[in-house]
Amino acid sequence: MNAFIGPAADCRLCPRLVQFRQANQAAFPAWHNRPVESFGPLDARILFVGLAPGLRGANCTGRPFTGDYAGELLYSSLLHFGLAVGTYGARADDGLCLKDARICNAVRCVPPENKPSPAEFKNCQPFLASEIAAMPNLRALFAIGRNAHDVTLTTLGRKKSAHPFVHGALHRLTEDLILVDSYHCSRYNTNTGRLTTEMFHAAFRTMLEALNN
Ligand code: SF4
């Protein structure tokens, strides 16, 4: 098995994000303000892939999807389907544990306005590749949003044209590895009705049924 090689705590591969990070360190010294480490065991079967830390979410708390609205739907769904135990408290020290699941972000530093540039996606991609290679039991990737879907396919050397993003779609990448798509569980998407809890849960069910068959 390959060892997971994540970014250094002071990774400087993306100058714009480093500058933003430093500005946040000055403005909010109590916040995490560094690359956000993935959460969950490396021997999990499922890897949830998000876009990037939210400014006041993971960038503040230091745990993916923790502290902002997106985490409320994601963690409540993980708890609902038995992929987490404990209580989600919107803090990295809430004691919640993931079971058979791990959560990462395609871009590990917070980008201004939640929008990484193509170069920033590319700079951070080796860490996702390393993470995937370091998960010996990986059977399912769950893309949280179109950007995560695209980066995951690129990381695995797959053509996007062969696997178009569709909410709830299941893509069989190899005999042993699937990719399931979901709209991002952001407040914007849930407020506008683009993503409902039922739709999010349906994507979970699609993945879990494929895993358990
Ligand atoms: Fe490094 Fe990734 Fe942060 Fe860019 S986004 S500085 S590659 S950890």
Coordinates of C-alpha atoms and ligand atoms in Angstrom, one line a residue:
M1 CA 0.0 0.0 0.0
N2 CA 1.2 3.5 -0.8
A3 CA 1.6 6.0 2.1
F4 CA -0.6 9.1 1.9
I5 CA 1.5 12.2 1.3
G6 CA -0.5 15.3 2.1
P7 CA 0.5 18.9 1.8
A8 CA 2.8 20.6 4.3
A9 CA 1.1 22.8 6.8
D10 CA 2.7 25.8 5.1
C11 CA 2.3 24.5 1.5
R12 CA 3.1 27.4 -0.9
L13 CA 2.3 25.9 -4.2
C14 CA -0.6 28.3 -4.8
P15 CA 0.6 31.9 -4.4
R16 CA -2.9 33.4 -4.4
L17 CA -4.2 31.0 -1.8
V18 CA -1.1 31.5 0.4
Q19 CA -1.7 35.3 0.3
F20 CA -5.4 34.7 1.2
R21 CA -4.3 32.4 4.0
Q22 CA -1.9 34.9 5.4
A23 CA -4.6 37.7 5.3
N24 CA -6.9 35.4 7.2
Q25 CA -4.2 34.5 9.7
A26 CA -3.8 38.2 10.4
A27 CA -7.5 38.9 10.6
F28 CA -8.6 35.7 12.4
P29 CA -5.6 34.4 14.3
A30 CA -7.7 31.8 16.3
W31 CA -8.8 30.1 13.1
H32 CA -7.1 27.1 11.4
N33 CA -6.0 29.0 8.3
R34 CA -3.9 26.2 6.9
P35 CA -4.4 23.3 4.4
V36 CA -7.3 21.3 5.9
E37 CA -6.5 17.6 6.5
S38 CA -8.9 15.0 5.4
F39 CA -11.1 13.4 8.0
G40 CA -11.8 9.7 8.5
P41 CA -9.8 6.4 8.2
L42 CA -7.6 5.6 5.3
D43 CA -8.9 2.0 5.3
A44 CA -12.5 3.2 4.5
R45 CA -14.3 2.0 1.4
I46 CA -15.8 5.5 0.7
L47 CA -14.1 8.8 -0.1
F48 CA -16.3 11.9 -0.2
V49 CA -14.6 14.5 -2.3
G50 CA -15.6 18.2 -1.8
L51 CA -14.4 21.3 -3.5
A52 CA -12.4 23.4 -1.0
P53 CA -12.6 24.5 2.6
G54 CA -15.2 27.2 3.3
L55 CA -13.8 30.4 4.8
R56 CA -15.8 30.2 8.0
G57 CA -16.3 26.5 7.9
A58 CA -13.3 24.1 7.4
N59 CA -10.8 26.9 7.1
C60 CA -11.9 28.1 10.6
T61 CA -12.4 24.7 12.3
G62 CA -9.8 22.6 10.5
R63 CA -12.1 19.7 9.6
P64 CA -13.7 19.3 6.2
F65 CA -17.3 20.5 5.9
T66 CA -17.3 21.5 9.6
G67 CA -18.7 24.8 10.9
D68 CA -20.8 26.0 8.0
Y69 CA -24.1 25.0 6.4
A70 CA -22.8 22.4 4.0
G71 CA -21.6 20.3 6.9
E72 CA -25.1 20.2 8.5
L73 CA -26.5 18.3 5.6
L74 CA -23.4 16.2 5.0
Y75 CA -22.9 15.1 8.5
S76 CA -26.6 14.5 9.3
S77 CA -26.7 12.3 6.2
L78 CA -23.5 10.4 7.2
L79 CA -25.1 9.8 10.7
H80 CA -28.4 8.8 9.0
F81 CA -26.8 6.1 6.9
G82 CA -24.5 4.8 9.7
L83 CA -21.3 6.2 8.1
A84 CA -20.7 8.3 11.3
V85 CA -21.2 7.9 15.0
G86 CA -21.6 10.6 17.6
T87 CA -23.1 14.0 17.3
Y88 CA -22.2 16.6 14.8
G89 CA -21.3 19.7 16.8
A90 CA -19.9 21.9 14.0
R91 CA -16.5 21.8 15.7
A92 CA -13.5 19.6 15.0
D93 CA -13.5 18.4 18.6
D94 CA -17.2 17.3 18.7
G95 CA -16.1 13.7 19.0
L96 CA -17.9 12.6 15.8
C97 CA -16.2 9.6 14.1
L98 CA -16.6 8.4 10.5
K99 CA -17.2 4.7 9.8
D100 CA -16.0 3.3 6.5
A101 CA -15.9 6.8 5.1
R102 CA -13.3 9.6 4.7
I103 CA -13.8 13.2 3.6
C104 CA -11.4 15.3 1.6
N105 CA -11.4 18.4 -0.5
A106 CA -10.0 18.6 -4.0
V107 CA -8.4 21.9 -3.1
R108 CA -7.1 22.0 0.5
C109 CA -6.7 25.7 1.2
V110 CA -9.6 28.1 1.3
P111 CA -10.0 30.0 -2.0
P112 CA -11.4 33.6 -2.2
E113 CA -15.1 33.4 -3.0
N114 CA -15.0 29.6 -3.0
K115 CA -13.5 29.6 -6.4
P116 CA -10.2 27.9 -7.0
S117 CA -8.5 28.6 -10.3
P118 CA -7.6 25.9 -12.8
A119 CA -4.0 26.1 -11.7
E120 CA -4.9 25.7 -8.1
F121 CA -6.9 22.6 -8.9
K122 CA -3.9 21.2 -10.7
N123 CA -1.5 22.1 -7.9
C124 CA -3.5 20.3 -5.3
Q125 CA -4.4 17.3 -7.5
P126 CA -1.3 15.2 -6.5
F127 CA -2.6 15.1 -2.9
L128 CA -5.9 13.6 -4.0
A129 CA -4.0 11.1 -6.2
S130 CA -1.9 10.2 -3.2
E131 CA -4.9 9.8 -1.0
I132 CA -6.7 7.6 -3.4
A133 CA -3.6 5.4 -3.9
A134 CA -3.3 5.2 -0.1
M135 CA -6.8 3.8 0.5
P136 CA -6.5 0.0 0.1
N137 CA -10.2 -0.7 0.4
L138 CA -11.5 2.1 -1.6
R139 CA -14.6 1.1 -3.6
A140 CA -16.6 4.3 -3.9
L141 CA -15.9 8.0 -4.6
F142 CA -18.7 10.4 -3.8
A143 CA -18.3 13.7 -5.6
I144 CA -19.9 16.6 -3.8
G145 CA -20.5 18.9 -6.7
R146 CA -19.5 19.1 -10.3
N147 CA -16.0 20.5 -9.6
A148 CA -15.2 17.5 -7.3
H149 CA -16.5 15.2 -10.0
D150 CA -14.3 16.7 -12.7
V151 CA -11.2 16.8 -10.5
T152 CA -11.7 13.2 -9.4
L153 CA -12.0 12.0 -13.0
T154 CA -8.9 14.0 -14.1
T155 CA -7.0 12.6 -11.1
L156 CA -7.8 9.1 -12.2
G157 CA -7.0 9.8 -15.9
R158 CA -10.6 9.4 -17.0
K159 CA -12.4 11.4 -19.7
K160 CA -15.1 13.7 -18.5
S161 CA -17.0 13.1 -21.8
A162 CA -17.3 9.4 -20.9
H163 CA -18.6 10.2 -17.4
P164 CA -20.8 13.4 -17.5
F165 CA -21.8 14.9 -14.2
V166 CA -25.4 14.1 -13.4
H167 CA -26.8 14.4 -9.9
G168 CA -27.4 10.8 -8.6
A169 CA -25.5 9.2 -11.4
L170 CA -23.3 6.1 -10.7
H171 CA -20.2 5.8 -12.9
R172 CA -18.4 2.5 -12.9
L173 CA -14.7 3.4 -13.2
T174 CA -13.3 -0.1 -12.8
E175 CA -14.7 -3.4 -11.7
D176 CA -14.0 -2.4 -8.1
L177 CA -14.5 1.4 -8.1
I178 CA -17.5 3.5 -8.6
L179 CA -18.1 7.3 -8.7
V180 CA -21.4 8.7 -7.5
D181 CA -22.3 12.3 -8.2
S182 CA -24.3 14.8 -6.1
Y183 CA -25.0 18.5 -6.3
H184 CA -23.0 20.3 -3.7
C185 CA -24.7 20.4 -0.3
S186 CA -24.3 24.2 -0.1
R187 CA -26.8 26.5 1.4
Y188 CA -27.4 28.1 -2.0
N189 CA -28.3 24.8 -3.6
T190 CA -30.6 23.7 -0.7
N191 CA -32.3 27.2 -0.5
T192 CA -33.0 27.2 -4.2
G193 CA -34.3 23.6 -4.2
R194 CA -31.6 22.4 -6.5
L195 CA -30.7 19.9 -3.9
T196 CA -33.1 18.6 -1.3
T197 CA -32.3 16.3 1.6
E198 CA -34.2 13.5 -0.2
M199 CA -32.1 14.0 -3.4
F200 CA -28.9 13.9 -1.3
H201 CA -30.0 10.8 0.5
A202 CA -31.0 9.2 -2.8
A203 CA -27.4 9.6 -4.0
F204 CA -26.1 8.0 -0.8
R205 CA -28.5 5.1 -1.3
T206 CA -27.3 4.6 -4.9
M207 CA -23.8 4.4 -3.7
L208 CA -24.5 2.1 -0.7
E209 CA -26.7 -0.3 -2.7
A210 CA -23.9 -0.6 -5.3
L211 CA -21.4 -1.2 -2.5
N212 CA -23.4 -3.8 -0.8
N213 CA -24.4 -5.8 -3.9
Ligands
SF4_1 FE1 -0.8 23.6 -1.4 FE2 -3.2 22.6 -2.1 FE3 -3.0 24.7 -0.5 FE4 -2.4 24.9 -3.1 S1 -4.4 24.5 -2.3 S2 -1.2 25.8 -1.4 S3 -1.4 22.9 -3.5 S4 -2.3 22.6 -0.1

